[in-house]
Amino acid sequence: MGSFAGHVIPGTLFLLVGLWHLRCGIKNYLAAPQAFVSRMWHPAPLPGHWSRLELYIIVAGSFLDMTLVELGIGTGFRPIENGGVAPGHLNNFEHASMLLMFFVLGCAVLVSETTSLLPLPLGALHVLAALAFLCEGLLFSLHSTTHSGAEPRYHLLLALCIAACVACALLAAACPRSFLLDAFGSGAIALQGLWFWQTAMSLYGPLIPSGCYLQPNTTLRCDSEEIEHRGTALAVLQFIALLASILVLCLVYYGVAARTAPQPSLDFIRATHAVKCVEGKGCVSGNKAEVGLVGVALHEEEKGTREMDSGGEEETRLLSVGKDNSGEYNSVL
């Protein structure tokens, strides 16, 4: 993966899957928000087995990247030398192990969703996805390759994307009906794909920072510390720009899709996110708004009844104090 192609190929896979999930998640939510459930894959509008195109892309893409790019081209088609892994190829085996997890994930989803051989409970596939992303995060955090210059900043920001994917996958397993978690997780996957592309362009392609150059061993070097600092600062700005792009894309598509959504679904969404307030009693949001208002009214009625009862008891006590020994009452009120 320490090359232009090694970043572009997985980046393309992550970007395509993330955008596809974002599109399908928004469409499914607007079609029936009350029945929304987060899914690990979405069928394509194609006939027959081709409706599982997403799963085929994940399985085939990860397998080809693992075998052909990392263990093939990356090692000169000689992954094993002298009966063991050559030190110069250890980096390729690390990347191949990451791709192996996504290959296993794709196969598990394919078998579980299309056959009766692997009847997993709801949320299990999201946990498997979280494990795959966790292995990817460990790879980039505990890399055997020593990075220098602006390269560590690019890998740090990539690790943040991966951490977001892990968190969203685990939370989606616990809260499968949350649309916001599903949308955030899909956006994080798409952002990870874009950042793979940005890393490839900035470290191995035409967008290498001015004053830095790529050495023959694919290590990025800069002429001075000031230029290196400028390169790391540019990485943060690039990350924020891509994050804003994904956010704008998500909002625009949601707005466009909402224009063709069924009116009952839009009414349900508005009612779910409505906020009703009672002066001096705070606000209640969501479907519980009406229930909350009824509760406030009952609380006020109960409070008034208690005050009336308390007043009657106080009056009786005062009259009892004013009663003399002859059994008559004195005026004490």
Coordinates of C-alpha atoms in Angstrom, one line a residue, residues 13-31 36-43 54 58 126 165 168 178-194 242-258:
L13 CA -13.6 0.7 -2.9
F14 CA -14.3 2.7 0.3
L15 CA -15.6 5.7 -1.6
L16 CA -18.0 3.7 -3.8
V17 CA -19.3 1.7 -0.9
G18 CA -19.6 4.7 1.4
L19 CA -21.5 6.8 -1.2
W20 CA -23.8 3.8 -2.1
H21 CA -24.7 3.3 1.5
L22 CA -25.3 7.0 2.0
R23 CA -27.6 7.1 -1.0
C24 CA -29.5 4.0 0.0
G25 CA -29.7 4.8 3.7
I26 CA -31.3 8.3 2.9
K27 CA -33.7 6.8 0.4
N28 CA -34.8 4.0 2.7
Y29 CA -35.3 6.4 5.6
L30 CA -37.4 8.8 3.7
A31 CA -39.5 6.0 2.2
F36 CA -35.8 2.1 9.1
V37 CA -33.1 -0.5 10.0
S38 CA -29.4 -0.1 9.3
R39 CA -28.1 -2.6 6.7
M40 CA -24.7 -4.0 6.0
W41 CA -25.4 -4.0 2.3
H42 CA -28.0 -2.7 -0.1
P43 CA -29.3 -4.5 -3.2
E54 CA -22.0 -4.4 -3.8
I58 CA -16.2 -6.0 -1.8
H126 CA -22.0 -4.7 12.0
C165 CA -16.1 3.8 11.2
C168 CA -20.4 3.8 14.1
S178 CA -30.8 5.0 14.2
F179 CA -30.7 6.8 10.9
L180 CA -28.1 9.3 12.1
L181 CA -25.7 6.6 13.0
D182 CA -26.1 4.9 9.7
A183 CA -25.6 8.2 7.8
F184 CA -22.6 9.1 9.9
G185 CA -21.0 5.7 9.4
S186 CA -21.6 5.8 5.6
G187 CA -20.1 9.3 5.4
A188 CA -17.1 8.1 7.4
I189 CA -16.5 5.3 4.9
A190 CA -16.7 7.7 2.0
L191 CA -14.4 10.2 3.7
Q192 CA -11.9 7.4 4.3
G193 CA -12.0 6.6 0.6
L194 CA -11.4 10.2 -0.3
L242 CA -13.0 16.8 2.2
L243 CA -15.0 16.5 5.4
A244 CA -17.0 19.6 4.4
S245 CA -17.5 18.2 0.9
I246 CA -19.0 14.9 2.3
L247 CA -21.3 16.9 4.6
V248 CA -22.5 19.2 1.9
L249 CA -23.1 16.2 -0.4
C250 CA -25.1 14.4 2.2
L251 CA -27.3 17.5 3.0
V252 CA -27.9 18.2 -0.7
Y253 CA -28.9 14.7 -1.5
Y254 CA -31.1 14.5 1.5
G255 CA -32.8 17.7 0.5
V256 CA -33.3 16.5 -3.1
A257 CA -34.6 13.1 -2.0
A258 CA -37.0 14.7 0.5

